[in-house]
């Protein structure tokens, strides 16, 4: 409608949208209320007998004759690792995303499918999940891979992001609300580094800025030897003589010729990995998130340093109210990883199996459990999916809300599936919808 047109009878105008009012709906259902003020309803759900769904508005219902229905259900919290997580309004999720230098493997997919289920379960409880999933597109591994192909680092990153997004779409993983990229947040890293310098939590040396991390292994409950092993494994270079302590890590470092570089107060250089995630998380969500999500391999050093940087620069603790670390996917007992070539590629599996079966394969266990991939597990997932579809086609019995209750309890997918197969009907259909297996 145009700005000069009046709303139709029985409706009000919100912006450019005509909204049906209570009195209009009641009149259409034969239950008109004489003299009722026409204003949008705050109720949700259809009026009995009229089949018209309401939308939630901020307006209260002042006319007692329009207050239809009993008390609403009590909001139920999500429980993770035995701890209740109460969320008001919206949940801030930070999901550690990909370094886009190669194709997507099953280990990646596992983390992002579980993160997607987490957001779906929160949404089913009327909590808006504001998911931020970053892209680490400034990384030495990415730069080296681009150089080998004769590409610029950002060209390779964009190409691999496209492949990744196609795989995630096939697996029914929703597009995050926010997808920050490291190369777009370099100035935020500079701000973070300067704040940590002024807080005494970092020091500058020869064009690099180092974060002081000597206390982090003990805080993470690790022995010195184990922390050194992990720091070396994930590229933190504990043996670098340029820093004061083996567990100090780079917030900013100089860039050699051929590496991406940006101007900074300390000279041309690039951000450190942990600092990138800290800066992106703070830019999107501020100093605290409700849920920090990633693979279990990110617990130390990455998530430990990300949280410590944010807490020390902001003074807010903890950075994450709760964390969900997804168990690694292995082959023959060894972690699936690009660096070793020990991979099962998502697109290869999607060429032979349905996306729903592959998604179910990834969800058929506790989220924190590490597991070994074997080809027959996909066939088992296909068979279970067929049983679930068959159960959904029966009349069934039971309350479909039992599925959501199971998923709220530490994302217990196995219990949800067992209930769906046992009760069938609406219960099975609810499981299919919540798990996105349709």
Coordinates of C-alpha atoms in Angstrom, one line a residue:
X1 CA 0.0 0.0 0.0
X2 CA 1.1 3.6 -0.5
X3 CA 1.7 6.1 2.3
X4 CA -1.6 7.9 1.4
X5 CA -3.8 4.8 1.7
X6 CA -5.7 4.2 4.9
X7 CA -5.6 0.6 6.4
X8 CA -8.5 -1.6 5.7
X9 CA -11.3 -1.9 8.3
X10 CA -10.3 -4.1 11.2
X11 CA -6.6 -3.6 10.7
X12 CA -3.8 -1.2 11.9
X13 CA -0.8 0.0 10.1
X14 CA 2.7 -0.9 11.3
X15 CA 5.3 0.8 9.0
X16 CA 4.0 -0.2 5.6
X17 CA 2.4 -3.5 6.8
X18 CA -1.3 -3.9 7.6
X19 CA -1.8 -6.0 10.7
X20 CA -5.0 -7.8 11.5
X21 CA -6.4 -6.8 15.0
X22 CA -8.0 -8.8 17.7
X23 CA -11.5 -7.5 17.0
X24 CA -11.1 -8.2 13.2
X25 CA -10.1 -11.9 13.9
X26 CA -12.8 -12.3 16.5
X27 CA -15.4 -10.9 14.1
X28 CA -14.3 -13.3 11.4
X29 CA -14.7 -16.2 13.8
X30 CA -18.2 -15.2 14.9
X31 CA -17.0 -13.9 18.3
X32 CA -17.0 -10.2 17.8
X33 CA -16.4 -8.1 20.8
X34 CA -18.5 -4.9 20.7
X35 CA -16.6 -1.8 21.2
X36 CA -13.2 -3.5 21.7
X37 CA -10.3 -1.2 21.0
X38 CA -8.6 -2.3 17.9
X39 CA -4.9 -2.9 18.6
X40 CA -2.4 -5.7 17.8
X41 CA -2.5 -8.7 20.2
X42 CA 0.4 -9.8 22.4
X43 CA -0.7 -13.4 22.2
X44 CA 0.9 -16.2 20.1
X45 CA -1.0 -19.0 18.4
X46 CA -4.3 -19.4 16.6
X47 CA -7.7 -18.5 18.1
X48 CA -9.7 -21.6 18.4
X49 CA -11.9 -22.2 15.4
X50 CA -10.6 -19.4 13.2
X51 CA -7.2 -20.9 12.1
X52 CA -5.5 -17.5 12.0
X53 CA -2.0 -17.3 13.6
X54 CA -1.1 -14.4 15.7
X55 CA 2.3 -12.6 15.8
X56 CA 3.9 -11.4 19.1
X57 CA 3.8 -7.7 19.6
X58 CA 4.8 -5.5 22.5
X59 CA 1.2 -4.4 23.1
X60 CA -0.6 -5.7 26.1
X61 CA -4.2 -7.1 26.1
X62 CA -6.2 -4.7 28.2
X63 CA -9.7 -6.1 27.5
X64 CA -10.3 -9.1 29.7
X65 CA -12.7 -10.6 27.2
X66 CA -9.8 -11.0 24.7
X67 CA -7.5 -12.8 27.2
X68 CA -7.9 -16.3 25.8
X69 CA -5.9 -19.2 27.0
X70 CA -4.2 -20.2 30.2
X71 CA -0.7 -19.7 31.6
X72 CA 2.2 -20.1 29.3
X73 CA 4.9 -22.8 29.8
X74 CA 7.9 -21.9 32.0
X75 CA 11.0 -21.3 29.9
X76 CA 13.4 -24.2 30.2
X77 CA 17.2 -23.7 30.2
X78 CA 19.7 -25.6 28.1
X79 CA 21.9 -27.9 30.1
X80 CA 25.5 -28.4 28.9
X81 CA 27.9 -30.7 30.8
X82 CA 25.6 -30.7 33.7
X83 CA 25.4 -26.9 34.0
X84 CA 22.2 -24.9 33.3
X85 CA 22.6 -22.0 30.9
X86 CA 19.8 -19.5 31.4
X87 CA 19.5 -17.1 28.5
X88 CA 17.4 -13.9 28.3
X89 CA 16.2 -12.9 24.9
X90 CA 19.2 -13.8 22.7
X91 CA 22.1 -16.2 23.0
X92 CA 25.5 -15.0 21.8
X93 CA 27.3 -17.9 20.1
X94 CA 30.9 -17.7 18.8
X95 CA 31.8 -20.6 16.6
X96 CA 35.5 -20.9 15.5
X97 CA 35.3 -21.3 11.8
X98 CA 37.6 -22.5 9.0
X99 CA 41.0 -21.5 7.6
X100 CA 39.9 -21.6 4.0
X101 CA 42.9 -23.1 2.2
X102 CA 41.6 -26.5 1.2
X103 CA 38.4 -28.6 0.9
X104 CA 36.0 -29.4 3.8
X105 CA 36.5 -32.6 5.7
X106 CA 34.3 -34.6 8.0
X107 CA 36.0 -33.1 11.1
X108 CA 35.1 -29.6 10.1
X109 CA 31.5 -30.7 9.3
X110 CA 31.1 -32.3 12.7
X111 CA 31.8 -29.1 14.6
X112 CA 29.5 -27.0 12.4
X113 CA 26.6 -29.4 12.4
X114 CA 26.7 -29.6 16.2
X115 CA 26.8 -25.8 16.4
X116 CA 23.8 -25.6 14.1
X117 CA 21.9 -28.1 16.2
X118 CA 22.7 -26.0 19.3
X119 CA 21.3 -22.9 17.7
X120 CA 18.2 -24.8 16.6
X121 CA 17.5 -26.1 20.1
X122 CA 17.9 -22.6 21.5
X123 CA 15.5 -21.3 18.9
X124 CA 12.9 -23.9 19.6
X125 CA 12.9 -22.5 23.2
X126 CA 12.1 -19.0 21.9
X127 CA 15.7 -17.8 22.3
X128 CA 17.2 -16.1 19.4
X129 CA 20.6 -17.6 18.6
X130 CA 22.9 -14.9 17.3
X131 CA 25.6 -17.1 15.8
X132 CA 28.9 -15.6 14.8
X133 CA 31.2 -18.0 12.8
X134 CA 34.5 -16.5 11.8
X135 CA 36.7 -17.1 8.8
X136 CA 40.5 -17.1 9.5
X137 CA 41.6 -15.8 6.2
X138 CA 44.9 -14.4 7.4
X139 CA 47.1 -17.3 8.2
X140 CA 50.5 -18.5 7.2
X141 CA 49.2 -21.9 6.1
X142 CA 46.7 -20.2 3.8
X143 CA 49.5 -17.8 2.4
X144 CA 51.7 -20.8 1.7
X145 CA 48.9 -22.7 -0.1
X146 CA 48.1 -19.7 -2.2
X147 CA 51.7 -19.1 -3.1
X148 CA 52.0 -22.8 -4.3
X149 CA 49.1 -22.2 -6.7
X150 CA 50.2 -18.8 -7.8
X151 CA 47.2 -17.1 -6.2
X152 CA 46.8 -14.2 -3.8
X153 CA 45.9 -15.3 -0.3
X154 CA 42.5 -13.7 -0.4
X155 CA 41.6 -15.2 -3.8
X156 CA 42.2 -18.7 -2.5
X157 CA 40.3 -18.0 0.7
X158 CA 37.2 -16.8 -1.2
X159 CA 37.3 -19.8 -3.6
X160 CA 37.5 -22.3 -0.7
X161 CA 34.8 -20.4 1.3
X162 CA 32.5 -21.0 -1.7
X163 CA 33.2 -24.8 -1.6
X164 CA 32.7 -24.8 2.2
X165 CA 29.4 -22.9 2.0
X166 CA 28.1 -25.4 -0.6
X167 CA 28.9 -28.3 1.7
X168 CA 27.3 -26.6 4.7
X169 CA 24.2 -25.9 2.8
X170 CA 23.9 -29.5 1.7
X171 CA 24.1 -30.5 5.4
X172 CA 21.3 -28.1 6.4
X173 CA 23.7 -25.9 8.4
X174 CA 22.1 -22.4 8.6
X175 CA 24.0 -19.4 7.5
X176 CA 25.3 -17.6 10.6
X177 CA 24.0 -14.2 11.6
X178 CA 27.6 -12.9 11.4
X179 CA 30.6 -14.2 9.4
X180 CA 33.5 -11.9 10.2
X181 CA 36.8 -12.3 8.3
X182 CA 40.2 -11.7 9.8
X183 CA 41.3 -9.5 6.9
X184 CA 38.4 -7.1 7.6
X185 CA 39.3 -6.9 11.3
X186 CA 43.0 -6.0 11.3
X187 CA 42.4 -2.6 12.8
X188 CA 40.5 -4.3 15.6
X189 CA 43.5 -6.5 16.3
X190 CA 45.6 -3.3 16.5
X191 CA 43.2 -1.9 19.0
X192 CA 43.3 -5.1 21.0
X193 CA 47.1 -5.2 21.0
X194 CA 47.4 -1.5 22.1
X195 CA 44.9 -2.1 24.9
X196 CA 46.8 -5.1 26.2
X197 CA 50.1 -3.1 26.0
X198 CA 48.5 -0.4 28.1
X199 CA 47.2 -3.0 30.6
X200 CA 50.7 -4.5 31.0
X201 CA 49.5 -7.8 29.5
X202 CA 51.7 -7.5 26.4
X203 CA 55.1 -6.1 25.3
X204 CA 56.6 -4.8 22.1
X205 CA 59.9 -6.0 20.6
X206 CA 61.4 -5.5 17.2
X207 CA 58.1 -4.7 15.5
X208 CA 56.2 -7.5 17.2
X209 CA 53.7 -7.3 20.0
X210 CA 53.7 -10.4 22.4
X211 CA 50.9 -11.4 24.8
X212 CA 52.1 -12.6 28.2
X213 CA 50.8 -16.2 28.6
X214 CA 53.1 -17.8 31.2
X215 CA 50.2 -18.5 33.5
X216 CA 47.9 -20.1 30.9
X217 CA 49.0 -23.7 31.0
X218 CA 48.4 -24.0 34.7
X219 CA 45.1 -22.2 34.4
X220 CA 44.1 -24.8 31.7
X221 CA 45.1 -27.6 34.0
X222 CA 48.0 -28.7 31.8
X223 CA 51.5 -29.8 32.7
X224 CA 54.3 -27.7 31.3
X225 CA 55.4 -30.6 29.0
X226 CA 51.9 -31.1 27.6
X227 CA 51.4 -27.4 27.1
X228 CA 54.7 -27.1 25.3
X229 CA 53.7 -30.0 23.0
X230 CA 50.4 -28.4 22.1
X231 CA 51.9 -24.9 21.6
X232 CA 54.4 -26.4 19.2
X233 CA 51.8 -28.5 17.4
X234 CA 49.5 -25.5 16.8
X235 CA 52.2 -23.1 15.6
X236 CA 52.8 -20.9 18.7
X237 CA 56.6 -21.5 18.4
X238 CA 57.5 -21.8 22.1
X239 CA 61.2 -22.0 21.2
X240 CA 61.3 -18.5 19.6
X241 CA 64.1 -16.6 21.4
X242 CA 62.5 -13.2 20.6
X243 CA 59.9 -13.6 23.4
X244 CA 60.2 -13.5 27.2
X245 CA 58.5 -16.8 27.9
X246 CA 57.7 -19.9 25.7
X247 CA 54.0 -19.4 26.3
X248 CA 53.9 -15.8 25.1
X249 CA 52.1 -15.6 21.7
X250 CA 52.1 -13.0 19.0
X251 CA 49.4 -10.4 18.9
X252 CA 51.2 -8.7 16.0
X253 CA 54.2 -9.7 14.0
X254 CA 56.3 -8.3 11.2
X255 CA 55.5 -9.6 7.7
X256 CA 58.3 -10.9 5.4
X257 CA 58.3 -10.1 1.7
X258 CA 55.4 -12.0 0.0
X259 CA 53.3 -12.2 3.2
X260 CA 50.2 -10.1 3.7
X261 CA 51.0 -6.9 5.6
X262 CA 49.1 -4.0 7.0
X263 CA 50.5 -0.7 8.5
X264 CA 50.4 -0.5 12.3
X265 CA 52.0 1.5 15.1
X266 CA 54.7 -1.1 15.2
X267 CA 55.4 -1.2 11.5
X268 CA 54.1 -3.3 8.6
X269 CA 52.9 -6.7 9.8
X270 CA 50.0 -9.1 10.3
X271 CA 47.9 -10.3 13.2
X272 CA 48.5 -13.5 15.3
X273 CA 45.9 -16.3 15.1
X274 CA 44.5 -16.1 18.6
X275 CA 44.4 -12.3 18.4
X276 CA 42.3 -12.5 15.3
X277 CA 39.6 -14.5 16.9
X278 CA 39.7 -12.4 20.1
X279 CA 39.2 -9.2 18.0
X280 CA 36.4 -10.6 15.9
X281 CA 34.5 -12.0 18.9
X282 CA 34.7 -8.6 20.7
X283 CA 33.7 -6.7 17.6
X284 CA 30.6 -8.8 17.1
X285 CA 29.5 -9.8 20.6
X286 CA 31.4 -7.5 23.0
X287 CA 33.4 -8.8 26.0
X288 CA 31.3 -11.9 26.8
X289 CA 29.5 -14.7 24.9
X290 CA 27.0 -17.2 26.1
X291 CA 28.5 -20.1 24.2
X292 CA 32.0 -20.6 22.8
X293 CA 32.0 -23.5 20.2
X294 CA 34.7 -25.3 18.4
X295 CA 36.5 -28.6 18.1
X296 CA 38.2 -30.2 21.1
X297 CA 41.6 -29.5 19.6
X298 CA 40.9 -25.7 20.1
X299 CA 40.7 -26.0 23.9
X300 CA 44.4 -25.2 24.2
X301 CA 46.0 -23.1 23.1
X302 CA 43.5 -21.3 20.9
X303 CA 40.4 -20.9 23.2
X304 CA 42.6 -20.4 26.3
X305 CA 44.5 -17.5 24.7
X306 CA 41.4 -16.0 23.0
X307 CA 39.6 -15.9 26.3
X308 CA 42.6 -14.6 28.2
X309 CA 43.2 -11.7 25.8
X310 CA 39.6 -10.6 25.9
X311 CA 39.4 -10.8 29.7
X312 CA 42.6 -8.9 30.3
X313 CA 41.7 -6.1 27.9
X314 CA 38.1 -5.8 29.0
X315 CA 38.2 -6.6 32.7
X316 CA 35.1 -8.8 32.1
X317 CA 35.3 -12.4 33.2
X318 CA 34.5 -15.0 32.1
X319 CA 34.7 -14.4 28.4
X320 CA 32.5 -17.5 27.7
X321 CA 29.6 -18.4 30.1
X322 CA 29.8 -22.0 28.7
X323 CA 31.7 -23.9 26.0
X324 CA 30.9 -26.7 23.7
X325 CA 33.9 -28.6 22.4
X326 CA 33.1 -31.2 19.8
X327 CA 35.0 -34.5 19.8
X328 CA 37.5 -35.0 17.0
X329 CA 36.9 -37.3 14.1
X330 CA 39.6 -39.9 13.5
X331 CA 40.7 -42.4 11.0
X332 CA 42.4 -45.5 12.5
X333 CA 42.9 -43.6 15.8
X334 CA 44.6 -40.6 14.2
X335 CA 43.0 -37.2 14.1
X336 CA 41.5 -36.2 10.8
X337 CA 43.6 -33.2 9.6
X338 CA 44.6 -31.5 6.4
X339 CA 48.2 -31.3 7.5
X340 CA 48.5 -35.1 7.5
X341 CA 46.3 -35.8 4.6
X342 CA 44.3 -38.1 6.9
X343 CA 40.9 -37.0 5.5
X344 CA 37.4 -38.0 4.5
X345 CA 36.0 -35.2 2.4
X346 CA 32.4 -34.1 2.8
X347 CA 31.7 -33.7 -0.9
X348 CA 33.0 -37.3 -1.6
X349 CA 30.5 -38.7 0.9
X350 CA 27.7 -36.4 -0.4
X351 CA 28.3 -38.0 -3.8
X352 CA 27.3 -41.4 -2.5
X353 CA 24.9 -40.7 0.4
X354 CA 22.0 -38.5 1.3
X355 CA 22.8 -35.2 3.2
X356 CA 20.4 -36.2 5.9
X357 CA 22.2 -39.5 6.5
X358 CA 25.5 -37.7 6.7
X359 CA 24.1 -35.2 9.1
X360 CA 22.7 -38.0 11.2
X361 CA 26.0 -39.8 11.2
X362 CA 27.7 -36.8 12.7
X363 CA 25.0 -36.4 15.4
X364 CA 24.7 -40.1 16.5
X365 CA 26.8 -39.8 19.6
X366 CA 27.5 -37.4 22.5
X367 CA 28.9 -34.2 21.1
X368 CA 32.1 -34.3 23.1
X369 CA 32.9 -37.9 22.1
X370 CA 35.9 -38.5 19.8
X371 CA 35.2 -41.3 17.2
X372 CA 36.7 -43.2 14.3
X373 CA 35.1 -42.9 10.9
X374 CA 34.3 -46.2 9.1
X375 CA 32.4 -46.5 5.9
X376 CA 29.8 -48.9 7.4
X377 CA 28.8 -46.1 9.9
X378 CA 27.2 -44.2 7.0
X379 CA 25.2 -47.2 6.0
X380 CA 24.0 -47.5 9.6
X381 CA 22.9 -43.9 9.5
X382 CA 21.0 -44.5 6.3
X383 CA 19.2 -47.4 7.9
X384 CA 18.3 -45.4 11.0
X385 CA 17.1 -42.5 9.0
X386 CA 14.8 -44.9 7.1
X387 CA 13.4 -46.2 10.4
X388 CA 12.8 -42.7 11.6
X389 CA 10.9 -41.8 8.4
X390 CA 8.8 -44.9 8.8
X391 CA 8.0 -44.0 12.4
X392 CA 7.0 -40.5 11.3
X393 CA 4.4 -42.0 9.0
X394 CA 2.6 -43.9 11.7
X395 CA -0.3 -42.4 13.9
X396 CA 2.0 -42.6 16.9
X397 CA 1.4 -41.5 20.5
X398 CA 3.1 -39.3 23.0
X399 CA 3.9 -35.6 23.5
X400 CA 6.3 -34.3 20.8
X401 CA 7.8 -31.9 23.4
X402 CA 9.7 -34.9 24.8
X403 CA 12.1 -34.5 21.9
X404 CA 13.0 -30.9 22.8
X405 CA 13.4 -31.9 26.4
X406 CA 15.9 -34.6 25.4
X407 CA 17.9 -32.2 23.3
X408 CA 17.9 -29.5 26.0
X409 CA 19.6 -32.1 28.2
X410 CA 23.2 -31.9 26.9
X411 CA 22.0 -32.2 23.3
X412 CA 21.1 -35.9 23.8
X413 CA 20.4 -36.8 20.2
X414 CA 20.4 -40.5 20.9
X415 CA 17.6 -40.2 23.5
X416 CA 15.7 -38.0 21.1
X417 CA 16.0 -40.6 18.3
X418 CA 15.0 -43.4 20.6
X419 CA 11.9 -41.5 21.7
X420 CA 11.1 -40.8 18.1
X421 CA 11.3 -44.4 17.0
X422 CA 9.4 -45.6 20.1
X423 CA 6.5 -43.2 19.8
X424 CA 6.4 -42.5 16.1
X425 CA 3.9 -40.0 14.7
X426 CA 4.2 -36.4 16.0
X427 CA 7.2 -37.3 18.2
X428 CA 9.2 -38.6 15.2
X429 CA 8.2 -35.7 13.0
X430 CA 9.3 -33.3 15.7
X431 CA 12.7 -35.1 15.9
X432 CA 13.1 -34.9 12.1
X433 CA 12.3 -31.1 12.2
X434 CA 14.6 -30.3 15.1
X435 CA 17.5 -32.4 13.8
X436 CA 17.0 -31.0 10.3
X437 CA 16.7 -34.5 8.8
X438 CA 13.9 -33.8 6.4

